[in-house]
Coordinates of C-alpha atoms in Angstrom, one line a residue:
Chain A
X1 CA -7.5 -55.0 64.5
X2 CA -9.7 -52.3 65.9
X3 CA -12.3 -55.0 66.9
X4 CA -9.6 -56.8 68.8
X5 CA -8.5 -53.6 70.5
X6 CA -12.1 -53.2 71.6
X7 CA -12.5 -56.5 73.4
X8 CA -8.9 -57.4 74.4
X9 CA -8.7 -55.2 77.5
X10 CA -11.8 -56.9 78.9
X11 CA -10.4 -60.3 78.4
X12 CA -7.2 -59.3 80.0
X13 CA -9.1 -57.9 83.0
X14 CA -10.9 -61.1 83.7
X15 CA -8.1 -63.4 82.8
X16 CA -6.7 -63.8 86.3
X17 CA -10.1 -64.8 87.6
X18 CA -10.6 -67.2 84.8
X19 CA -7.2 -68.8 85.2
X20 CA -7.7 -69.1 89.0
X21 CA -11.1 -70.8 88.6
X22 CA -9.7 -73.0 85.8
X23 CA -6.9 -74.2 88.1
X24 CA -8.8 -74.3 91.4
X25 CA -12.1 -75.8 90.1
X26 CA -11.4 -77.8 86.9
X27 CA -7.7 -78.6 87.5
X28 CA -8.3 -79.7 91.1
X29 CA -11.4 -81.8 90.3
X30 CA -9.3 -83.6 87.7
X31 CA -6.3 -83.9 90.0
X32 CA -8.6 -85.3 92.7
X33 CA -10.0 -87.8 90.3
X34 CA -6.5 -88.9 89.2
X35 CA -5.5 -89.3 92.8
X36 CA -8.6 -91.5 93.4
X37 CA -7.3 -93.8 90.8
X38 CA -4.0 -94.5 92.5
X39 CA -3.0 -96.7 95.4
X40 CA -1.6 -93.8 97.4
X41 CA -2.9 -95.1 100.7
X42 CA -0.4 -93.2 102.9
X43 CA 1.2 -89.8 102.8
X44 CA 4.7 -90.7 101.6
X45 CA 4.4 -93.1 98.7
X46 CA 4.0 -91.8 95.1
X47 CA 1.2 -94.2 94.3
X48 CA 0.7 -96.0 91.0
X49 CA -2.4 -96.2 88.7
X50 CA -5.0 -98.7 89.8
X51 CA -8.0 -97.7 87.7
X52 CA -11.3 -97.7 89.5
X53 CA -10.2 -100.1 92.3
X54 CA -10.8 -97.6 95.1
X55 CA -14.2 -96.8 93.8
X56 CA -15.2 -100.5 93.9
X57 CA -13.5 -101.5 97.1
X58 CA -15.4 -98.8 99.1
X59 CA -18.5 -100.8 98.7
X60 CA -17.1 -103.7 100.7
X61 CA -16.4 -101.5 103.6
X62 CA -19.2 -101.4 106.1
X63 CA -18.8 -97.7 107.3
X64 CA -19.0 -96.5 103.7
X65 CA -22.2 -98.5 103.0
X66 CA -23.7 -97.2 106.2
X67 CA -22.8 -93.6 105.3
X68 CA -24.5 -93.9 101.9
X69 CA -27.6 -95.3 103.5
X70 CA -27.6 -92.4 106.0
X71 CA -27.2 -89.9 103.3
X72 CA -30.2 -91.3 101.5
X73 CA -32.4 -91.2 104.6
X74 CA -31.2 -87.7 105.5
X75 CA -31.8 -86.4 102.0
X76 CA -35.3 -87.9 101.8
X77 CA -36.4 -86.4 105.1
X78 CA -34.6 -83.1 104.8
X79 CA -35.7 -82.4 101.2
X80 CA -39.3 -83.3 101.7
X81 CA -39.5 -81.7 105.1
X82 CA -38.0 -78.4 104.1
X83 CA -40.0 -78.3 100.9
X84 CA -43.3 -79.0 102.7
X85 CA -42.6 -76.6 105.6
X86 CA -41.3 -73.8 103.3
X87 CA -44.3 -74.2 101.0
X88 CA -46.7 -74.1 103.9
X89 CA -45.2 -71.0 105.4
X90 CA -45.3 -69.2 102.1
X91 CA -48.9 -70.4 101.4
X92 CA -50.0 -69.0 104.8
X93 CA -48.4 -65.7 104.1
X94 CA -48.9 -65.2 100.4
X95 CA -52.1 -63.1 100.6
X96 CA -50.4 -60.7 102.9
X97 CA -50.9 -60.9 106.7
X98 CA -50.3 -58.4 109.5
X99 CA -46.7 -58.6 110.8
X100 CA -45.5 -60.3 107.7
X101 CA -42.1 -58.6 107.9
X102 CA -41.6 -60.0 111.4
X103 CA -42.6 -63.5 110.4
X104 CA -40.3 -63.5 107.4
X105 CA -37.4 -62.1 109.4
X106 CA -37.8 -64.8 112.1
X107 CA -38.2 -67.7 109.7
X108 CA -35.2 -66.6 107.7
X109 CA -32.7 -65.7 110.4
X110 CA -31.3 -69.2 110.9
X111 CA -29.8 -68.8 107.4
X112 CA -27.5 -66.1 108.7
X113 CA -26.1 -68.4 111.4
X114 CA -23.6 -71.2 111.0
X115 CA -24.5 -74.8 111.3
X116 CA -21.7 -75.1 113.9
X117 CA -23.4 -72.6 116.2
X118 CA -26.9 -74.0 115.8
X119 CA -25.5 -77.5 116.1
X120 CA -24.6 -76.6 119.7
X121 CA -28.1 -76.0 120.8
X122 CA -29.6 -78.9 118.7
X123 CA -27.3 -81.3 120.3
X124 CA -28.7 -80.2 123.6
X125 CA -32.3 -80.3 122.3
X126 CA -31.9 -83.7 120.8
X127 CA -30.1 -85.2 123.8
X128 CA -30.9 -88.9 124.1
X129 CA -31.1 -89.1 127.9
X130 CA -34.6 -89.8 129.2
X131 CA -36.9 -89.3 132.1
X132 CA -35.0 -88.1 135.2
X133 CA -31.8 -87.4 133.4
X134 CA -33.5 -85.9 130.3
X135 CA -32.7 -82.4 129.1
X136 CA -33.8 -80.8 125.8
X137 CA -36.8 -82.0 123.9
X138 CA -37.1 -85.2 125.9
X139 CA -37.4 -83.2 129.1
X140 CA -40.0 -80.9 127.4
X141 CA -42.1 -83.9 126.3
X142 CA -41.8 -85.4 129.8
X143 CA -42.9 -82.1 131.4
X144 CA -45.9 -81.9 129.0
X145 CA -47.0 -85.4 129.8
X146 CA -46.0 -86.6 126.3
X147 CA -43.5 -89.2 127.6
X148 CA -44.2 -91.5 124.7
X149 CA -42.6 -89.0 122.4
X150 CA -39.2 -89.4 124.1
X151 CA -36.7 -91.2 122.0
X152 CA -33.0 -91.4 121.2
X153 CA -33.1 -88.7 118.4
X154 CA -29.9 -88.9 116.3
X155 CA -28.6 -91.8 118.4
X156 CA -31.5 -94.0 117.3
X157 CA -30.1 -96.9 115.3
X158 CA -32.7 -96.9 112.6
X159 CA -34.1 -93.3 112.3
X160 CA -31.3 -91.3 113.8
X161 CA -30.7 -89.6 110.4
X162 CA -34.3 -88.5 110.3
X163 CA -33.7 -86.7 113.6
X164 CA -30.6 -85.2 112.2
X165 CA -32.6 -83.7 109.4
X166 CA -34.7 -81.6 111.9
X167 CA -32.1 -79.0 112.6
X168 CA -31.4 -78.8 108.8
X169 CA -35.1 -78.3 108.1
X170 CA -35.2 -75.6 110.8
X171 CA -32.2 -73.8 109.3
X172 CA -33.3 -73.9 105.6
X173 CA -37.1 -73.9 105.4
X174 CA -37.2 -70.1 105.8
X175 CA -35.2 -69.8 102.7
X176 CA -37.5 -72.2 100.8
X177 CA -40.4 -70.1 102.1
X178 CA -38.8 -67.0 100.5
X179 CA -38.4 -68.8 97.2
X180 CA -42.0 -70.0 97.2
X181 CA -43.3 -66.6 98.4
X182 CA -41.7 -64.9 95.4
X183 CA -43.2 -67.7 93.3
X184 CA -46.7 -67.1 94.7
X185 CA -46.5 -63.4 94.3
X186 CA -45.3 -63.9 90.7
X187 CA -48.7 -65.3 89.7
X188 CA -50.6 -62.5 88.0
X189 CA -53.7 -61.5 90.0
X190 CA -55.6 -61.4 86.7
X191 CA -55.2 -65.1 86.2
X192 CA -56.6 -65.9 89.6
X193 CA -59.4 -63.4 89.0
X194 CA -60.2 -65.0 85.6
X195 CA -60.5 -68.4 87.2
X196 CA -62.8 -67.0 89.9
X197 CA -65.0 -65.4 87.3
X198 CA -65.2 -68.8 85.6
X199 CA -66.6 -70.2 88.8
X200 CA -63.6 -71.7 90.4
X201 CA -63.7 -72.1 94.2
X202 CA -60.6 -70.7 95.9
X203 CA -59.0 -74.2 96.3
X204 CA -59.6 -74.8 92.6
X205 CA -57.8 -71.6 91.8
X206 CA -54.8 -73.0 93.7
X207 CA -55.2 -76.5 92.2
X208 CA -55.5 -75.3 88.5
X209 CA -53.8 -71.9 88.4
X210 CA -51.3 -71.3 91.1
X211 CA -49.7 -74.6 91.7
X212 CA -48.9 -75.4 88.1
X213 CA -47.2 -72.0 87.9
X214 CA -45.1 -72.8 90.9
X215 CA -43.5 -75.8 89.3
X216 CA -40.2 -74.0 88.2
X217 CA -39.8 -72.7 91.8
X218 CA -40.4 -76.1 93.2
X219 CA -37.8 -77.6 90.9
X220 CA -35.2 -74.9 91.9
X221 CA -35.9 -75.5 95.6
X222 CA -35.6 -79.3 95.1
X223 CA -32.2 -78.9 93.4
X224 CA -30.9 -76.5 96.1
X225 CA -32.0 -78.7 98.9
X226 CA -30.8 -81.9 97.3
X227 CA -27.3 -80.5 96.7
X228 CA -27.0 -79.1 100.2
X229 CA -28.1 -82.4 101.6
X230 CA -25.7 -84.6 99.7
X231 CA -22.6 -82.7 101.0
X232 CA -23.9 -82.1 104.5
X233 CA -20.9 -81.9 106.9
X234 CA -20.8 -79.0 109.4
X235 CA -24.2 -79.8 111.0
X236 CA -23.3 -83.4 111.6
X237 CA -19.9 -82.6 113.0
X238 CA -21.4 -80.0 115.3
X239 CA -24.2 -82.2 116.5
X240 CA -22.6 -85.6 116.8
X241 CA -19.0 -85.5 115.7
X242 CA -17.6 -88.6 113.9
X243 CA -19.9 -91.2 115.5
X244 CA -20.8 -94.0 113.2
X245 CA -24.5 -93.6 114.0
X246 CA -24.4 -90.4 111.9
X247 CA -21.8 -91.2 109.4
X248 CA -22.3 -89.6 106.0
X249 CA -20.0 -89.5 102.9
X250 CA -18.5 -86.1 103.8
X251 CA -17.6 -87.3 107.3
X252 CA -16.1 -90.5 105.8
X253 CA -13.9 -88.4 103.6
X254 CA -12.7 -86.3 106.5
X255 CA -11.9 -89.4 108.5
X256 CA -10.1 -91.0 105.5
X257 CA -7.9 -87.9 105.2
X258 CA -7.2 -87.0 108.8
X259 CA -7.5 -90.2 110.8
X260 CA -6.7 -93.0 108.3
X261 CA -4.2 -90.8 106.4
X262 CA -5.4 -92.4 103.2
X263 CA -5.5 -89.7 100.4
X264 CA -6.5 -92.1 97.7
X265 CA -9.6 -93.3 99.6
X266 CA -10.5 -89.7 100.6
X267 CA -10.2 -88.7 96.9
X268 CA -12.4 -91.6 95.8
X269 CA -15.1 -90.6 98.4
X270 CA -14.8 -86.9 97.3
X271 CA -15.3 -88.0 93.7
X272 CA -18.5 -89.8 94.6
X273 CA -19.8 -86.7 96.3
X274 CA -19.0 -84.6 93.2
X275 CA -20.7 -87.2 91.1
X276 CA -23.9 -87.3 93.3
X277 CA -24.1 -83.5 93.3
X278 CA -23.5 -83.3 89.5
X279 CA -26.4 -85.6 88.9
X280 CA -28.6 -83.0 90.5
X281 CA -26.9 -79.8 89.2
X282 CA -25.8 -80.4 85.7
X283 CA -29.2 -81.2 84.1
X284 CA -30.6 -78.3 86.1
X285 CA -27.9 -75.9 84.8
X286 CA -28.6 -77.0 81.2
X287 CA -32.3 -76.7 81.8
X288 CA -32.1 -73.1 83.2
X289 CA -29.7 -72.0 80.4
X290 CA -32.1 -73.3 77.8
X291 CA -34.9 -71.5 79.6
X292 CA -32.9 -68.3 79.5
X293 CA -32.1 -68.6 75.8
X294 CA -35.8 -69.2 75.0
X295 CA -37.0 -66.1 76.9
Chain B
X1 CA -35.1 -67.8 91.0
X2 CA -32.6 -69.9 89.1
X3 CA -29.1 -68.9 89.9
X4 CA -28.0 -68.8 86.4
X5 CA -30.7 -66.9 84.8
X6 CA -32.4 -64.2 86.9
X7 CA -30.8 -61.1 88.1
X8 CA -30.7 -60.6 91.9
X9 CA -34.0 -58.9 92.6
X10 CA -35.4 -57.7 95.9
X11 CA -38.3 -59.7 97.2
X12 CA -41.6 -59.2 95.4
X13 CA -43.6 -56.3 96.6
X14 CA -46.6 -57.1 98.7
X15 CA -49.9 -57.0 96.8
X16 CA -52.8 -55.2 98.4
X17 CA -54.6 -57.4 100.9
X18 CA -57.8 -58.8 99.6
X19 CA -60.5 -59.6 102.1
X20 CA -62.9 -62.0 100.4
X21 CA -65.0 -61.2 97.4
X22 CA -67.1 -58.1 97.2
X23 CA -70.6 -58.2 95.8
X24 CA -74.0 -59.7 96.7
X25 CA -72.9 -62.5 99.1
X26 CA -70.0 -60.3 100.3
X27 CA -71.1 -60.5 104.0
X28 CA -70.7 -64.3 104.2
X29 CA -67.6 -64.4 102.2
X30 CA -66.1 -61.7 104.3
X31 CA -66.8 -63.7 107.5
X32 CA -65.2 -66.8 105.9
X33 CA -62.2 -64.8 104.8
X34 CA -61.9 -63.4 108.3
X35 CA -61.9 -66.9 109.7
X36 CA -59.3 -68.1 107.2
X37 CA -57.1 -65.2 108.1
X38 CA -57.4 -66.0 111.8
X39 CA -56.4 -69.6 111.2
X40 CA -53.5 -68.5 109.1
X41 CA -52.3 -66.1 111.7
X42 CA -52.6 -68.7 114.4
X43 CA -50.6 -71.2 112.5
X44 CA -47.9 -68.7 111.6
X45 CA -47.6 -67.7 115.3
X46 CA -47.3 -71.3 116.3
X47 CA -44.5 -71.8 113.8
X48 CA -42.9 -68.6 115.1
X49 CA -42.8 -70.1 118.6
X50 CA -41.3 -73.3 117.3
X51 CA -38.7 -71.4 115.3
X52 CA -37.7 -69.4 118.4
X53 CA -37.3 -72.4 120.7
X54 CA -33.6 -72.9 120.0
X55 CA -32.9 -69.2 120.6
X56 CA -34.8 -69.3 123.9
X57 CA -32.6 -72.3 125.0
X58 CA -29.4 -70.6 123.9
X59 CA -30.1 -67.3 125.7
X60 CA -31.5 -68.9 128.9
X61 CA -28.8 -71.5 129.2
X62 CA -26.0 -69.0 128.5
X63 CA -26.9 -66.9 131.6
X64 CA -27.2 -69.8 134.0
X65 CA -24.7 -70.3 136.8
X66 CA -23.2 -73.8 137.2
X67 CA -25.3 -74.4 140.3
X68 CA -28.4 -74.5 138.1
X69 CA -27.1 -77.0 135.6
X70 CA -29.5 -79.6 136.8
X71 CA -31.6 -81.4 134.1
X72 CA -34.8 -80.6 136.1
X73 CA -34.2 -76.9 135.5
X74 CA -33.3 -77.4 131.8
X75 CA -36.1 -75.2 130.5
X76 CA -36.5 -72.8 133.4
X77 CA -35.3 -69.3 133.5
X78 CA -32.2 -68.8 135.6
X79 CA -32.8 -68.0 139.2
X80 CA -29.6 -66.0 139.3
X81 CA -28.5 -64.4 136.0
X82 CA -24.8 -64.5 135.5
X83 CA -22.4 -63.3 132.8
X84 CA -19.7 -65.7 133.9
X85 CA -20.3 -68.2 131.0
X86 CA -20.1 -65.3 128.5
X87 CA -16.8 -64.1 130.1
X88 CA -15.3 -67.6 129.9
X89 CA -16.6 -68.2 126.4
X90 CA -15.1 -64.8 125.2
X91 CA -11.7 -65.7 126.7
X92 CA -11.7 -69.1 124.9
X93 CA -13.2 -67.8 121.6
X94 CA -11.4 -64.4 121.2
X95 CA -8.4 -65.7 119.2
X96 CA -10.8 -67.4 116.8
X97 CA -12.8 -64.2 116.4
X98 CA -9.7 -62.2 115.7
X99 CA -8.8 -64.8 113.0
X100 CA -12.3 -64.7 111.5
X101 CA -12.1 -60.9 111.3
X102 CA -8.7 -61.0 109.6
X103 CA -10.2 -63.5 107.2
X104 CA -13.7 -62.2 106.5
X105 CA -13.1 -58.5 106.2
X106 CA -10.3 -58.4 103.7
X107 CA -11.7 -61.5 102.0
X108 CA -15.1 -59.9 101.4
X109 CA -13.5 -56.7 100.1
X110 CA -11.1 -58.5 97.7
X111 CA -14.0 -60.7 96.5
X112 CA -16.1 -57.7 95.8
X113 CA -13.4 -55.9 93.9
X114 CA -12.7 -59.0 91.7
X115 CA -16.4 -59.7 91.2
X116 CA -17.1 -56.1 90.2
X117 CA -14.4 -56.1 87.5
X118 CA -15.4 -59.5 86.2
X119 CA -19.1 -58.7 86.2
X120 CA -18.5 -55.4 84.4
X121 CA -16.5 -57.1 81.6
X122 CA -19.0 -60.0 81.2
X123 CA -22.0 -57.7 81.2
X124 CA -20.7 -54.7 79.2
X125 CA -17.3 -55.2 77.7
X126 CA -17.7 -58.6 76.2
X127 CA -15.2 -60.6 74.3
X128 CA -15.8 -63.6 71.9
X129 CA -16.6 -66.7 73.9
X130 CA -17.7 -64.8 77.0
X131 CA -20.9 -66.7 77.3
X132 CA -19.2 -70.1 77.3
X133 CA -16.6 -69.0 79.8
X134 CA -19.4 -67.5 82.0
X135 CA -21.2 -70.8 82.1
X136 CA -18.0 -72.7 82.9
X137 CA -17.4 -70.1 85.7
X138 CA -20.9 -70.7 87.1
X139 CA -20.3 -74.5 87.4
X140 CA -17.6 -73.5 89.9
X141 CA -20.3 -72.2 92.2
X142 CA -22.0 -75.6 92.5
X143 CA -19.2 -78.0 93.1
X144 CA -19.0 -79.6 96.5
X145 CA -15.7 -78.4 97.9
X146 CA -14.8 -81.9 99.1
X147 CA -14.0 -82.6 95.5
X148 CA -11.1 -80.1 95.5
X149 CA -10.0 -80.3 99.1
X150 CA -7.1 -82.8 98.9
X151 CA -5.5 -81.1 95.9
X152 CA -6.0 -77.8 97.5
X153 CA -4.2 -78.9 100.7
X154 CA -1.4 -80.2 98.5
X155 CA -1.1 -77.0 96.6
X156 CA -1.0 -74.9 99.8
X157 CA 1.7 -77.1 101.2
X158 CA 3.7 -76.6 98.0
X159 CA 3.1 -72.8 98.3
X160 CA 4.4 -73.0 101.9
X161 CA 7.6 -74.6 100.6
X162 CA 8.1 -72.1 97.9
X163 CA 7.6 -69.1 100.1
X164 CA 9.9 -70.5 102.7
X165 CA 12.6 -71.1 100.1
X166 CA 12.2 -67.6 98.7
X167 CA 11.6 -65.5 101.8
X168 CA 12.4 -67.8 104.7
X169 CA 8.9 -67.2 106.2
X170 CA 7.3 -70.5 107.4
X171 CA 3.8 -71.7 107.1
X172 CA 2.4 -68.7 105.2
X173 CA -0.3 -70.5 103.3
X174 CA -1.2 -74.0 104.6
X175 CA -2.3 -73.8 108.2
X176 CA -2.5 -70.0 108.1
X177 CA -5.1 -67.3 107.3
X178 CA -3.7 -66.3 103.9
X179 CA -4.2 -69.9 102.6
X180 CA -7.8 -69.9 103.8
X181 CA -8.4 -66.4 102.4
X182 CA -7.0 -67.5 99.0
X183 CA -9.4 -70.5 98.9
X184 CA -12.4 -68.4 99.9
X185 CA -11.7 -65.6 97.4
X186 CA -11.1 -68.0 94.5
X187 CA -14.1 -70.2 95.1
X188 CA -16.1 -67.0 95.7
X189 CA -15.3 -65.6 92.3
X190 CA -18.2 -67.3 90.5
X191 CA -21.0 -66.1 92.8
X192 CA -19.5 -62.6 93.1
X193 CA -19.2 -62.3 89.3
X194 CA -22.7 -63.5 88.8
X195 CA -24.2 -61.0 91.2
X196 CA -22.3 -58.1 89.7
X197 CA -22.9 -59.2 86.1
X198 CA -26.6 -59.4 86.7
X199 CA -26.5 -56.0 88.3
X200 CA -24.5 -54.3 85.6
X201 CA -26.9 -55.7 82.9
X202 CA -29.4 -53.3 84.3
X203 CA -27.1 -50.3 83.9
X204 CA -28.4 -48.5 80.8
X205 CA -26.2 -49.3 77.7
X206 CA -26.5 -45.6 76.6
X207 CA -24.4 -44.4 79.6
X208 CA -21.6 -46.7 78.7
X209 CA -21.8 -46.0 75.0
X210 CA -21.8 -42.3 75.7
X211 CA -18.5 -42.7 77.7
X212 CA -17.1 -44.8 74.8
X213 CA -18.0 -42.1 72.3
X214 CA -16.3 -39.6 74.4
X215 CA -13.2 -41.7 74.0
X216 CA -13.1 -43.2 77.5
X217 CA -11.4 -46.6 77.6
X218 CA -12.6 -49.6 79.5
X219 CA -11.0 -48.7 82.8
X220 CA -12.0 -45.0 82.6
X221 CA -15.6 -46.0 81.8
X222 CA -15.6 -48.4 84.7
X223 CA -14.2 -45.8 87.1
X224 CA -16.3 -42.8 86.1
X225 CA -19.6 -44.4 85.0
X226 CA -20.0 -47.9 86.4
X227 CA -18.3 -47.7 89.8
X228 CA -20.3 -44.8 91.1
X229 CA -23.6 -46.7 90.6
X230 CA -22.4 -50.0 92.0
X231 CA -23.2 -49.4 95.6
X232 CA -26.1 -51.9 96.0
X233 CA -24.2 -54.7 94.3
X234 CA -21.2 -54.1 96.5
X235 CA -23.4 -54.3 99.6
X236 CA -24.9 -57.6 98.5
X237 CA -21.5 -59.2 97.6
X238 CA -19.6 -57.9 100.7
X239 CA -22.4 -59.2 103.0
X240 CA -22.7 -62.5 101.2
X241 CA -19.0 -63.2 101.2
X242 CA -18.5 -62.0 104.8
X243 CA -21.3 -64.3 106.0
X244 CA -20.0 -67.3 104.0
X245 CA -16.5 -66.8 105.3
X246 CA -17.5 -66.2 108.9
X247 CA -19.8 -69.3 108.9
X248 CA -17.5 -71.6 106.9
X249 CA -16.4 -74.7 108.7
X250 CA -15.3 -77.1 105.9
X251 CA -12.4 -75.1 104.4
X252 CA -11.3 -74.0 107.9
X253 CA -11.1 -77.5 109.3
X254 CA -9.0 -78.7 106.3
X255 CA -6.8 -75.7 105.8
X256 CA -6.1 -74.1 109.2
X257 CA -4.1 -75.1 112.3
X258 CA -4.4 -74.1 116.0
X259 CA -2.8 -70.7 115.4
X260 CA -5.2 -69.8 112.6
X261 CA -8.4 -71.5 113.6
X262 CA -11.4 -69.2 112.9
X263 CA -14.4 -68.9 115.1
X264 CA -16.3 -71.9 113.8
X265 CA -13.5 -74.4 114.4
X266 CA -12.8 -73.0 117.9
X267 CA -16.5 -73.1 118.7
X268 CA -16.6 -76.7 117.6
X269 CA -13.6 -77.5 119.8
X270 CA -15.2 -75.8 122.8
X271 CA -18.6 -77.5 122.2
X272 CA -17.1 -80.9 121.4
X273 CA -15.3 -81.1 124.7
X274 CA -17.2 -83.1 127.2
X275 CA -16.0 -81.1 130.1
X276 CA -17.3 -77.7 129.0
X277 CA -20.6 -76.9 130.7
X278 CA -23.6 -76.2 128.5
X279 CA -23.8 -72.6 129.7
X280 CA -20.4 -71.8 128.2
X281 CA -21.0 -73.7 125.0
X282 CA -24.2 -71.8 124.4
X283 CA -22.7 -68.4 125.3
X284 CA -19.9 -69.3 122.8
X285 CA -22.4 -70.2 120.1
X286 CA -24.1 -66.9 120.6
X287 CA -20.9 -65.0 120.6
X288 CA -19.8 -66.7 117.4
X289 CA -23.1 -65.7 115.7
X290 CA -23.3 -62.0 116.8
X291 CA -21.5 -60.5 113.8
X292 CA -23.6 -62.3 111.1
X293 CA -26.8 -61.7 113.1
X294 CA -26.1 -58.0 113.4
X295 CA -25.5 -57.9 109.6
X296 CA -28.7 -59.8 109.1
X297 CA -30.8 -57.5 111.3
X298 CA -29.3 -54.2 109.9
X299 CA -28.9 -55.2 106.3
X300 CA -31.3 -58.1 105.8
X301 CA -32.5 -56.7 102.5
X302 CA -29.1 -57.1 100.9
X303 CA -28.6 -60.4 102.5
X304 CA -31.8 -61.6 100.9
X305 CA -30.6 -60.6 97.5
X306 CA -27.4 -62.5 97.9
X307 CA -29.4 -65.5 99.0
X308 CA -31.6 -65.3 95.9
X309 CA -28.7 -64.9 93.6
X310 CA -26.8 -67.7 95.2
X311 CA -29.9 -69.9 95.0
X312 CA -27.7 -72.9 94.4
X313 CA -24.8 -72.1 96.6
X314 CA -25.7 -73.7 99.9

């Protein structure tokens, strides 16, 4: 009895939060999934159970297939780009450099600003008009005599999504840098020194000592980037709106709910997004919990 | 750096700068190290310039009069500096900014209060099964919000009907700030709890035991022992939640209406209209970013800690 009296107040104190998260996260994910399995294709009908029909029928709709293709291109360019740039910036800084605080502050500041705000300037920078009418980067290239670099940016039929990844890389790579910098600084100096004493050249120290120790950080960064990328929404709305050239699943869902007034379809798309993110996140959560238990 | 495992720590301290190896061939190694440092500095400066390009464009364009809106002057400084675009942008954006303040200030405070109590219990006043529940709570941090959006809209619509039936007030939740606030606070519980819990784990157990031995109950211990040392964690959570709520677009676009649009939605409407000149769009984008930029400049240290703790919450 006394033991119960010892922990019961704590449980009561967190109960409201637990119930809220239970309802708003788990309850609503389930509710959404159930809705996705009905034929409620307008906002008035009750809808009856149709199993996984909505999930399958999406694949015969061209915009959906395009949006998935776009998401894959965007994810590949964004994840690799942000990882590479973040790593490079951290690598350049890791031994300490004059003005490090300023560099870090500048690389990181885009994280404090919304995608909607930065989207405004990126839409201008990536304007597809060329030559005389060009503004933004096309104008800059024109002025620098690099005319060949002018292109349609996100309006390009094939590689538009790669252009769309540029603002995202700009926004996030400072954060990746911070993660890697903490990783680099976490490598004990004695280990590097030991390798040097054993006759390793500086690049070999990186190759054999530092980089292997950065693997966990790299994995974390990969997961973070991947999961941001799969649900990207604000940035695309801000830069190009609902145009089909930059359709991604999150935009399809928005259109399904607000323009087509088709809750069941929207719910099915949302379920796919949850599924895609879970593939990244669930194994990672399990992995990091195991790591915590071991240590 | 994993969200689930490491406590929110400040960035690692800077180790002493090493210039090359000392010893017999020190001279040559030093020159090489000097070169390497020069190259690194040059590259970092080049990236610095690239990173600042969008800011240059935003600032320069926002002060240009309409007469200079010609593509040929796209990158040039304004010949005549004008505040007109800022004035117009402020007029258009002001209602959104008011809504965002009404959302983000109370929202951040409520989130911090909840997170603090939850974190305290989960770190120091544990009950059977606390670990499992904490893990389940954490998953809530990682879900893409699209997955709950349609049910959330339906729930808020229901809440509107209920409040109207009971009090007669219309549109209290769906399409209004309280609904958006509720969503942000609830989906913010996991990250806020995580930050506080990881902070309270570092509060010495003896302090809390001592209070217990003196007969203080849970709430008394919280008030007199834990709360007074919670300052840094409160700063991290308040800043994190304020920034998330201020910058959020997804919830806002699904849950609010014209009367309750926060800054981001209004900004997107301004910028999305073909008729609005670039100078006004960019002034509006800058205006919308000022609060979070100020927070970042003044309290960047705490912002960083929130980022690191929320490693997975993009």
